[in-house]
PDB file of C-alpha atoms in Angstrom:
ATOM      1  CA  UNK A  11     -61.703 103.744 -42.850  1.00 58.00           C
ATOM      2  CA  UNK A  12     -62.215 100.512 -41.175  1.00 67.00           C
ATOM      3  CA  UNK A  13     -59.074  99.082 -39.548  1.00 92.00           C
ATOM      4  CA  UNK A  14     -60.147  95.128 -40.429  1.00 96.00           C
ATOM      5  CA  UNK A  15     -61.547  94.769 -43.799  1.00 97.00           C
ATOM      6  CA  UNK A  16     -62.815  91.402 -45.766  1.00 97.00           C
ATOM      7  CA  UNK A  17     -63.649  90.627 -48.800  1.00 97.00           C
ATOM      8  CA  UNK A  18     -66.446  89.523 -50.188  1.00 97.00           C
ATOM      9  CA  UNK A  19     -69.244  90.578 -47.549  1.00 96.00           C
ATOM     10  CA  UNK A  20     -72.237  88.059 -48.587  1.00 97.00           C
ATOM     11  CA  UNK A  21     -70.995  85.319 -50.932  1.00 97.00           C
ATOM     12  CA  UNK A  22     -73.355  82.246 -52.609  1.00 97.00           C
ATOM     13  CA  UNK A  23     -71.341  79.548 -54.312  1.00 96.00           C
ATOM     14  CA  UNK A  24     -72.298  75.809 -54.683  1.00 96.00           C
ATOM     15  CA  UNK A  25     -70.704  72.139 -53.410  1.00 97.00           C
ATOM     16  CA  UNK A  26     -67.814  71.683 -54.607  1.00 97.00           C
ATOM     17  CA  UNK A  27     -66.136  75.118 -55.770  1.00 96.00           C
ATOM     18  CA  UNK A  28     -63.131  76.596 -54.598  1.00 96.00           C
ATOM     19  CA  UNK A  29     -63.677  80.232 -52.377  1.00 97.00           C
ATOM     20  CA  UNK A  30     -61.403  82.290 -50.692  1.00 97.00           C
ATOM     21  CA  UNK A  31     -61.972  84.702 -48.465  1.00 98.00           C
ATOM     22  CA  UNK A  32     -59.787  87.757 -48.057  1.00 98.00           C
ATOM     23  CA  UNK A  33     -58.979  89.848 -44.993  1.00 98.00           C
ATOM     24  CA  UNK A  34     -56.503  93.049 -44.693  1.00 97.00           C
ATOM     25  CA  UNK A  35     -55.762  95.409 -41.884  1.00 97.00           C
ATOM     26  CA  UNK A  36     -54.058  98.948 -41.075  1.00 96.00           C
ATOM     27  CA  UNK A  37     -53.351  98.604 -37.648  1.00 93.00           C
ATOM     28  CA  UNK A  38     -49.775  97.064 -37.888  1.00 93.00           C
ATOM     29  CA  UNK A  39     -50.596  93.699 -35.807  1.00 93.00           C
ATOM     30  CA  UNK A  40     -48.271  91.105 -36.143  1.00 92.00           C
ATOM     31  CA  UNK A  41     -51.688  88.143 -35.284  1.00 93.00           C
ATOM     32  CA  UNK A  42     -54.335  87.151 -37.259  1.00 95.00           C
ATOM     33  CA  UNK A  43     -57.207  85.212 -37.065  1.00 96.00           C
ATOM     34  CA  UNK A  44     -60.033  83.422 -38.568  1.00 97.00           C
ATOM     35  CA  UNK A  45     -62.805  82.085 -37.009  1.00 97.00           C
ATOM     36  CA  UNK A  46     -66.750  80.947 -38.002  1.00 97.00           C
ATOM     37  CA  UNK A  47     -69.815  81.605 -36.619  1.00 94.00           C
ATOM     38  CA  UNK A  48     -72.247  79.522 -36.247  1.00 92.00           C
ATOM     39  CA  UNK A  49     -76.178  79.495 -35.450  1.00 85.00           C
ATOM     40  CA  UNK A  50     -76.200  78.931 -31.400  1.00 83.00           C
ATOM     41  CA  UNK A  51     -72.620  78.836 -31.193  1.00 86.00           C
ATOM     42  CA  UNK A  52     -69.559  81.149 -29.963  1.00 88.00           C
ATOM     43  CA  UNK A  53     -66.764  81.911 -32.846  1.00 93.00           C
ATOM     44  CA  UNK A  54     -65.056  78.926 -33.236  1.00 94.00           C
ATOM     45  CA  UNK A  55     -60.808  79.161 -34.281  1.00 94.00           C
ATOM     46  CA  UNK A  56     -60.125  78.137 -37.952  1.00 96.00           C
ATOM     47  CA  UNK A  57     -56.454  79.357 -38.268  1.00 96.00           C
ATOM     48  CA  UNK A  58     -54.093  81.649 -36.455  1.00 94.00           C
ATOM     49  CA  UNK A  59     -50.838  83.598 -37.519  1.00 95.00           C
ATOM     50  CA  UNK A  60     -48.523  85.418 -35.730  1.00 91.00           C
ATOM     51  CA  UNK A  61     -46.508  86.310 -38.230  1.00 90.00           C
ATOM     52  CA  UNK A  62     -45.873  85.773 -42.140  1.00 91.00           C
ATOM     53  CA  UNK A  63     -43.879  83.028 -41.804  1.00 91.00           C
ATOM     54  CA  UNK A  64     -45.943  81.008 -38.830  1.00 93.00           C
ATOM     55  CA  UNK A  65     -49.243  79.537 -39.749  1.00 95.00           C
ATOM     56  CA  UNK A  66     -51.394  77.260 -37.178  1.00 93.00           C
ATOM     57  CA  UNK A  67     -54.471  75.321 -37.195  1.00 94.00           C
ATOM     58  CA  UNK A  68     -56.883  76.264 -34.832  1.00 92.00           C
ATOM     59  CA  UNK A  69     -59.943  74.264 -33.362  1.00 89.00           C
ATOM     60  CA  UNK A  70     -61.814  73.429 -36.819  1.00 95.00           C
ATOM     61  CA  UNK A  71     -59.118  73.225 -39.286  1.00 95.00           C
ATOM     62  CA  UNK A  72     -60.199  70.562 -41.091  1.00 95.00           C
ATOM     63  CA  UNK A  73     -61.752  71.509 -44.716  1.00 95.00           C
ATOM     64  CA  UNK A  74     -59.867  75.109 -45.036  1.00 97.00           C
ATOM     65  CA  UNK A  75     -56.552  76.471 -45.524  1.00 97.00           C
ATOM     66  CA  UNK A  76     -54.714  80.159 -45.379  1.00 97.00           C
ATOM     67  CA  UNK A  77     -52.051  81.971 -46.703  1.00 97.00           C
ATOM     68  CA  UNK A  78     -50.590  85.295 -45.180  1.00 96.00           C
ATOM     69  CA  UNK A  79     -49.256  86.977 -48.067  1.00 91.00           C
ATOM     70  CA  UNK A  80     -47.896  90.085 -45.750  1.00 94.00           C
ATOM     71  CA  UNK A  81     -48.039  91.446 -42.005  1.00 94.00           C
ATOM     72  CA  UNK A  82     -51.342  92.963 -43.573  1.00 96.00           C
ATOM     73  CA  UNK A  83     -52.907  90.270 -45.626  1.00 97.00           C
ATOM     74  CA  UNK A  84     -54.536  86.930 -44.111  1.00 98.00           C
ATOM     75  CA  UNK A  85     -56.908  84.828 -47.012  1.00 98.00           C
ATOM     76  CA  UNK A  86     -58.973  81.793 -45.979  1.00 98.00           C
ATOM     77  CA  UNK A  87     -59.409  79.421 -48.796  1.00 98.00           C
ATOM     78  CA  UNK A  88     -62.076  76.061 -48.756  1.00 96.00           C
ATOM     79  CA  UNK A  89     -60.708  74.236 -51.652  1.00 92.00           C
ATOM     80  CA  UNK A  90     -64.292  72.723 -52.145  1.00 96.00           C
ATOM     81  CA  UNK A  91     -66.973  73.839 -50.578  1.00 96.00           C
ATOM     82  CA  UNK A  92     -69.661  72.020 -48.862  1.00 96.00           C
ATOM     83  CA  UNK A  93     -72.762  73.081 -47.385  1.00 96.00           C
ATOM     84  CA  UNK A  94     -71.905  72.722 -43.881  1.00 95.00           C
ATOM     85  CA  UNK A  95     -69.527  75.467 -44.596  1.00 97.00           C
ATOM     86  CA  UNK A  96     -72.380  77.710 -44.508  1.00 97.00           C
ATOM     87  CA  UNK A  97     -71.418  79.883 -41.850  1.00 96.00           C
ATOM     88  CA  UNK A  98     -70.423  83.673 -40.630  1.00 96.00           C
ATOM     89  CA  UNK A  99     -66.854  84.234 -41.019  1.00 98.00           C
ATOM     90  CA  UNK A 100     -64.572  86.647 -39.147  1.00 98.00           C
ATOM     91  CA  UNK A 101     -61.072  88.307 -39.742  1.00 98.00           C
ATOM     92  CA  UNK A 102     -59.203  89.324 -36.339  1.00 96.00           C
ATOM     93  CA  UNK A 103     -55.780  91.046 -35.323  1.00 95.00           C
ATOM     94  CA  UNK A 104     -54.208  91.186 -32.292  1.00 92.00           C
ATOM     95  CA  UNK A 105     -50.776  92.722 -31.228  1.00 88.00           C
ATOM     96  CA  UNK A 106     -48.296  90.754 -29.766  1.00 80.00           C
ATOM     97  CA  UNK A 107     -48.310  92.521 -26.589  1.00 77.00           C
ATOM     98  CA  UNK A 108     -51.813  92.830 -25.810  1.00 72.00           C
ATOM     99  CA  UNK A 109     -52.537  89.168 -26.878  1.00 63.00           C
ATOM    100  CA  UNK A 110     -56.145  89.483 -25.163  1.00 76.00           C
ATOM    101  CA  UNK A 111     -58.000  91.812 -27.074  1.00 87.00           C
ATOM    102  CA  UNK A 112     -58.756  91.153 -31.149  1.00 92.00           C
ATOM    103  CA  UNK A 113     -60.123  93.480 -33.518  1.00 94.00           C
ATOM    104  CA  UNK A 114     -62.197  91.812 -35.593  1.00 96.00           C
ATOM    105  CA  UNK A 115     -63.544  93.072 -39.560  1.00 97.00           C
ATOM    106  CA  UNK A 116     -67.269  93.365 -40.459  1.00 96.00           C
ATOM    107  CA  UNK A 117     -67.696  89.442 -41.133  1.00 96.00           C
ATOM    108  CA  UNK A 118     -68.272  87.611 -44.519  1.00 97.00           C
ATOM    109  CA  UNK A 119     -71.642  85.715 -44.831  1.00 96.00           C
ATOM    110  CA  UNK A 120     -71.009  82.707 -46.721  1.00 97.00           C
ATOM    111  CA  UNK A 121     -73.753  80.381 -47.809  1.00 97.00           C
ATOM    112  CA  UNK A 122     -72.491  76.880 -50.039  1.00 97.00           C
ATOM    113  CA  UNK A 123     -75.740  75.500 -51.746  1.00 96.00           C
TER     114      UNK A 123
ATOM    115  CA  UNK B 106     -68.765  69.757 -25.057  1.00 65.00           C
ATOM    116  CA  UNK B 107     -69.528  74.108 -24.246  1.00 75.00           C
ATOM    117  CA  UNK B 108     -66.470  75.418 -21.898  1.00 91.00           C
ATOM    118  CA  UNK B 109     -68.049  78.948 -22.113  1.00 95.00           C
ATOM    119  CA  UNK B 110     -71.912  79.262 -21.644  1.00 95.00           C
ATOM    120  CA  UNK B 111     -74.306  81.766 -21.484  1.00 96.00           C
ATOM    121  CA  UNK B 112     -77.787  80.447 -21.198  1.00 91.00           C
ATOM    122  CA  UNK B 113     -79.744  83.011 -21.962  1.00 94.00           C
ATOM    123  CA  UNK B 114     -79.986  83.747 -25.607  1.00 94.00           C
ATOM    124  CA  UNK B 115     -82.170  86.938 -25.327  1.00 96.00           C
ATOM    125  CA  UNK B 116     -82.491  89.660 -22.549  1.00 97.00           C
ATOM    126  CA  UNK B 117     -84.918  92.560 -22.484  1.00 98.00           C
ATOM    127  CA  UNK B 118     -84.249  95.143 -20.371  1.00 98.00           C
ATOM    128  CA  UNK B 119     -85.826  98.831 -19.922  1.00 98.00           C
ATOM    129  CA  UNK B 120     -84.383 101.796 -20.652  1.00 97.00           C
ATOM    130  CA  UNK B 121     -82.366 103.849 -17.485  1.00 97.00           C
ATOM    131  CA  UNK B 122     -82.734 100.196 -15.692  1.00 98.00           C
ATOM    132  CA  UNK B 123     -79.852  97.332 -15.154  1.00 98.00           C
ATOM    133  CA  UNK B 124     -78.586  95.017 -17.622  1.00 98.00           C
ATOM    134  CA  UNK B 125     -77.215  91.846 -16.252  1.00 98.00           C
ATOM    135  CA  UNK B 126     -75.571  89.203 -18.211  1.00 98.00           C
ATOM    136  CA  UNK B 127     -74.191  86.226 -17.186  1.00 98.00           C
ATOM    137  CA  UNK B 128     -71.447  83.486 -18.375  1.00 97.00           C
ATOM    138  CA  UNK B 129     -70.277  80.572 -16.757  1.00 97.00           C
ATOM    139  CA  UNK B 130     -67.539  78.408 -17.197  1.00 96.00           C
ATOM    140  CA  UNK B 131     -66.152  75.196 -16.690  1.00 94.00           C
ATOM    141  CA  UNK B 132     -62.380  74.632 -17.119  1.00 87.00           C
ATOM    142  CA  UNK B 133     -60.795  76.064 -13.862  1.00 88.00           C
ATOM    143  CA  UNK B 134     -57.705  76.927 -16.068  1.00 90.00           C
ATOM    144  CA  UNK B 135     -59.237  80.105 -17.841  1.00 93.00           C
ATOM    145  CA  UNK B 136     -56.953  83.172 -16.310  1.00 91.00           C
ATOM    146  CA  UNK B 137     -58.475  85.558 -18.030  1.00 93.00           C
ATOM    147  CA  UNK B 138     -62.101  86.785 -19.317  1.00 95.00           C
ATOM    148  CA  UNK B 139     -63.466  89.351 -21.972  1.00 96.00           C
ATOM    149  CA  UNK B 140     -66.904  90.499 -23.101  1.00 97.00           C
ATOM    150  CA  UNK B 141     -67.521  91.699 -26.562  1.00 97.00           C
ATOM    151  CA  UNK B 142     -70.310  93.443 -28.493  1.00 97.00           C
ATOM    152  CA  UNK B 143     -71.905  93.108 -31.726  1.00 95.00           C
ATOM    153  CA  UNK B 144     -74.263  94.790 -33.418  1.00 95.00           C
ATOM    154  CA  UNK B 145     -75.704  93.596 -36.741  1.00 91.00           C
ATOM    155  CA  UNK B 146     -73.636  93.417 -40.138  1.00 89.00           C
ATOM    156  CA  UNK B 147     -70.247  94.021 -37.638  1.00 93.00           C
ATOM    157  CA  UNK B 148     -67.831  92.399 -36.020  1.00 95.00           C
ATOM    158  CA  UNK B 149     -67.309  91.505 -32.180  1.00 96.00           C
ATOM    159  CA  UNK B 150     -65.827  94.811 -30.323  1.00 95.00           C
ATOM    160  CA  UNK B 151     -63.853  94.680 -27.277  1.00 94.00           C
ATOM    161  CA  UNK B 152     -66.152  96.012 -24.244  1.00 96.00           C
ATOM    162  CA  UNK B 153     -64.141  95.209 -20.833  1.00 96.00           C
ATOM    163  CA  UNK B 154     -62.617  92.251 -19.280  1.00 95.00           C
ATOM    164  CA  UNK B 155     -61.489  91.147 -15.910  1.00 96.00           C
ATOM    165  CA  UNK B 156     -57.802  89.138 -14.828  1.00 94.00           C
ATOM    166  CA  UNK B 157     -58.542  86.164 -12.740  1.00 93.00           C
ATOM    167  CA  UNK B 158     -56.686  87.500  -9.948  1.00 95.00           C
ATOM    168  CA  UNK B 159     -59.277  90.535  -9.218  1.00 95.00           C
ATOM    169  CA  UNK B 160     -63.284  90.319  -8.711  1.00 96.00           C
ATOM    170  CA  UNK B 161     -64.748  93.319 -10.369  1.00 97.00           C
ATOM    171  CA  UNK B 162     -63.674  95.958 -12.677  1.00 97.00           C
ATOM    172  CA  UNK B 163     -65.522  99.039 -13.652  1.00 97.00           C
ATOM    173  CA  UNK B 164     -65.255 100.928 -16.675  1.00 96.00           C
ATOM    174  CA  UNK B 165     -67.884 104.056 -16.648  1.00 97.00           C
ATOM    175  CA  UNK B 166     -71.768 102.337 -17.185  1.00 98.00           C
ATOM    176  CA  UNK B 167     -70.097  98.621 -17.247  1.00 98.00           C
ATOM    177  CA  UNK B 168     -69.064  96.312 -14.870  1.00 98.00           C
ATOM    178  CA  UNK B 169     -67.675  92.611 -14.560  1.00 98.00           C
ATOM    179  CA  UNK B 170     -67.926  90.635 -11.684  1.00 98.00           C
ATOM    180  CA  UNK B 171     -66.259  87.631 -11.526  1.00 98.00           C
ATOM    181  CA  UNK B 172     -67.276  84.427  -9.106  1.00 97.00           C
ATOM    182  CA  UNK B 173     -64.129  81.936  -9.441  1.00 95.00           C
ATOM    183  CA  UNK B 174     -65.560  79.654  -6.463  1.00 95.00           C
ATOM    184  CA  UNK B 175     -69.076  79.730  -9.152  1.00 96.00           C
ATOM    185  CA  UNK B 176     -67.582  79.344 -12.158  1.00 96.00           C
ATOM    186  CA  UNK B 177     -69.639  82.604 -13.290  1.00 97.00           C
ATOM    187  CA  UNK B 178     -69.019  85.961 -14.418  1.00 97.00           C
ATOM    188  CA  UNK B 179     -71.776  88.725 -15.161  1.00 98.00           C
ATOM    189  CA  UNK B 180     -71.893  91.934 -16.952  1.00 98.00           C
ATOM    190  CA  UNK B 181     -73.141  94.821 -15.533  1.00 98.00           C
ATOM    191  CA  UNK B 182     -74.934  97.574 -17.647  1.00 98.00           C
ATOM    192  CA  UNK B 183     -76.436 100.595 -15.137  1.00 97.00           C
ATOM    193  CA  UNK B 184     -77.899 102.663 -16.496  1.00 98.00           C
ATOM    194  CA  UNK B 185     -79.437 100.666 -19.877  1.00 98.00           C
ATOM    195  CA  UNK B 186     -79.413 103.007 -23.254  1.00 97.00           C
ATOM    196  CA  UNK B 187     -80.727 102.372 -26.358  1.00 96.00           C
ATOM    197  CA  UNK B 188     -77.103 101.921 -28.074  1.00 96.00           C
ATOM    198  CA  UNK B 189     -77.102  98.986 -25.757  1.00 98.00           C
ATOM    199  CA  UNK B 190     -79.095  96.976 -27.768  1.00 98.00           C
ATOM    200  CA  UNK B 191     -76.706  94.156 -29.221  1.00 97.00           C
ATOM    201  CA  UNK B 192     -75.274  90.584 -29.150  1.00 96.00           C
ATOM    202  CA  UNK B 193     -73.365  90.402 -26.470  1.00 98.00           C
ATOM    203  CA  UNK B 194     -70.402  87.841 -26.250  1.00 97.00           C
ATOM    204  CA  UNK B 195     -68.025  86.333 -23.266  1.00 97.00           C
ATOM    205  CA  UNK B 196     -64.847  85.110 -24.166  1.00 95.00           C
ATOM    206  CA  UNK B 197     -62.152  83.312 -22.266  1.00 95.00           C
ATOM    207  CA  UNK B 198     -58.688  82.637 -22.456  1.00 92.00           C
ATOM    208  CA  UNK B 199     -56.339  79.632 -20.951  1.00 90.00           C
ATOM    209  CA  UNK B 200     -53.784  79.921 -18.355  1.00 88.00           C
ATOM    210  CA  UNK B 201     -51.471  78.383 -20.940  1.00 82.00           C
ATOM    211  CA  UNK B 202     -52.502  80.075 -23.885  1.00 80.00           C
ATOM    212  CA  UNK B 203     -51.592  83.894 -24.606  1.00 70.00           C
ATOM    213  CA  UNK B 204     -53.622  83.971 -28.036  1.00 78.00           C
ATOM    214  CA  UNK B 205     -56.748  81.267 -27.541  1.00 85.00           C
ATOM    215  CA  UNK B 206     -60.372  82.664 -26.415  1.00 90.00           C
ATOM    216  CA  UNK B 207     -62.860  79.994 -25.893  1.00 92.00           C
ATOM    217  CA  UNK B 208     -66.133  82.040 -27.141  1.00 94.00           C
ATOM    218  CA  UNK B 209     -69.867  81.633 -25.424  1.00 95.00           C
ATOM    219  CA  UNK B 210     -72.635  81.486 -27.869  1.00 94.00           C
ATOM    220  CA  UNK B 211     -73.527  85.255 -26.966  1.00 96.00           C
ATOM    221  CA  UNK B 212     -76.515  86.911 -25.598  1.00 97.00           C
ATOM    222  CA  UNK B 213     -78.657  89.447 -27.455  1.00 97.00           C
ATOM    223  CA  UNK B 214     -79.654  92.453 -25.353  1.00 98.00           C
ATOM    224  CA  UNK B 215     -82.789  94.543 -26.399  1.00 98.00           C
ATOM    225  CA  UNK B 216     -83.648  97.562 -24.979  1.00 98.00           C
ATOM    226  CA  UNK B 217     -87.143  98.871 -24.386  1.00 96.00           C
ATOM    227  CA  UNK B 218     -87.747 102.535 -24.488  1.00 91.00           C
TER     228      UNK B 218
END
């Protein structure tokens, strides 16, 4: 079983809607991470957490917003969608002491029309 | 404005030869550098990485070189294998950071038999 999961994998929605993205993980990490790919770019930092209770924006904030329901649970919400949202989006963990590496999931492919 | 580059956006390299890729950098205050792989439909896995305060470090068919005076850091693949084939990212993080990675647009690496 994968360590990183997120849910959905592909998702098509239209301007305007509300989507969230969810993202779960076994490996007992106290960080979490979004981030979005993009055509020609490197992953770019949505949101961090490194724990339930602290939530920060990262470099491209604007637009989204997250919740961490648990150690294990980090959701990624765009309250209304736009098409320049179209993008890859990744999940990631770290552990506190080994800050360097992340673990990311699988990725969700989301495409706003 | 790019902090982490890697100019090449392809690489084809024989089987059983070398695989070099390269990354360069701008912002003297990176201590620390990863690389990453990715194949299709997955996310980013943690290859090797290198401190700032060393040159090189080997683990089994990869190596990293690092060039602070340059800016530039390559990646090392002797001998190439098929399994090689993938996107292949460099990553950085900030002296004063001990969760940010400043991502380079990655490098896909295709193997010829």
């Amino acid at each position: 079983d994968a360590d990183v999961t997120q849910t959905p994998r592909n998702r098509i929605t239209k301007t305007g809607k509300r989507i969230m993205l969810e993202c779960s993980q076994t490996k007992g990490h106290d960080r979490m991470y979004w981030y979005r790919q993009d055509p020609g770019l490197g992953l770019r930092l949505i949101y961090y957490s490194f724990d339930v209770k602290d939530i920060n924006k990262g470099e491209i904030s604007d637009g989204y917003s997250v919740s961490r329901q648990a150690q294990a649970k980090f959701s990624l919400s765009l309250e209304s969608a736009i098409p320049n949202q179209t993008a890859l989006y990744f999940c990631a963990t770290s552990d506190r002491t080994r800050g360097n590496e992340q673990f990311f999931g699988p990725g969700t492919r989301l495409t706003v029309l | 404005d790019q902090q982490v580059k890697q100019n090449s956006p392809s690489l084809s390299v024989q089987e059983g030869r070398i695989s070099i890729l390269n990354c360069d950098y701008t912002n003297s205050m990176f201590d620390y550098f990863l690389w990453y792989k990715k194949y299709p439909a997955e996310g980013p896995t943690f290859l090797i990485s290198i401190s700032s305060i060393k040159d090189k470090n080997e683990d089994g068919r990869f190596t990293v070189f690092l060039n602070k005076s340059a800016k530039h850091l390559s990646l090392h693949i002797v001998p190439s294998q098929p399994g090689d084939s993938a996107v292949y990212f460099c990553a950085a993080r900030p002296r004063d950071s001990n969760y940010q990675l400043i991502w380079g647009a990655g490098t896909k690496l295709i193997i010829k038999p």
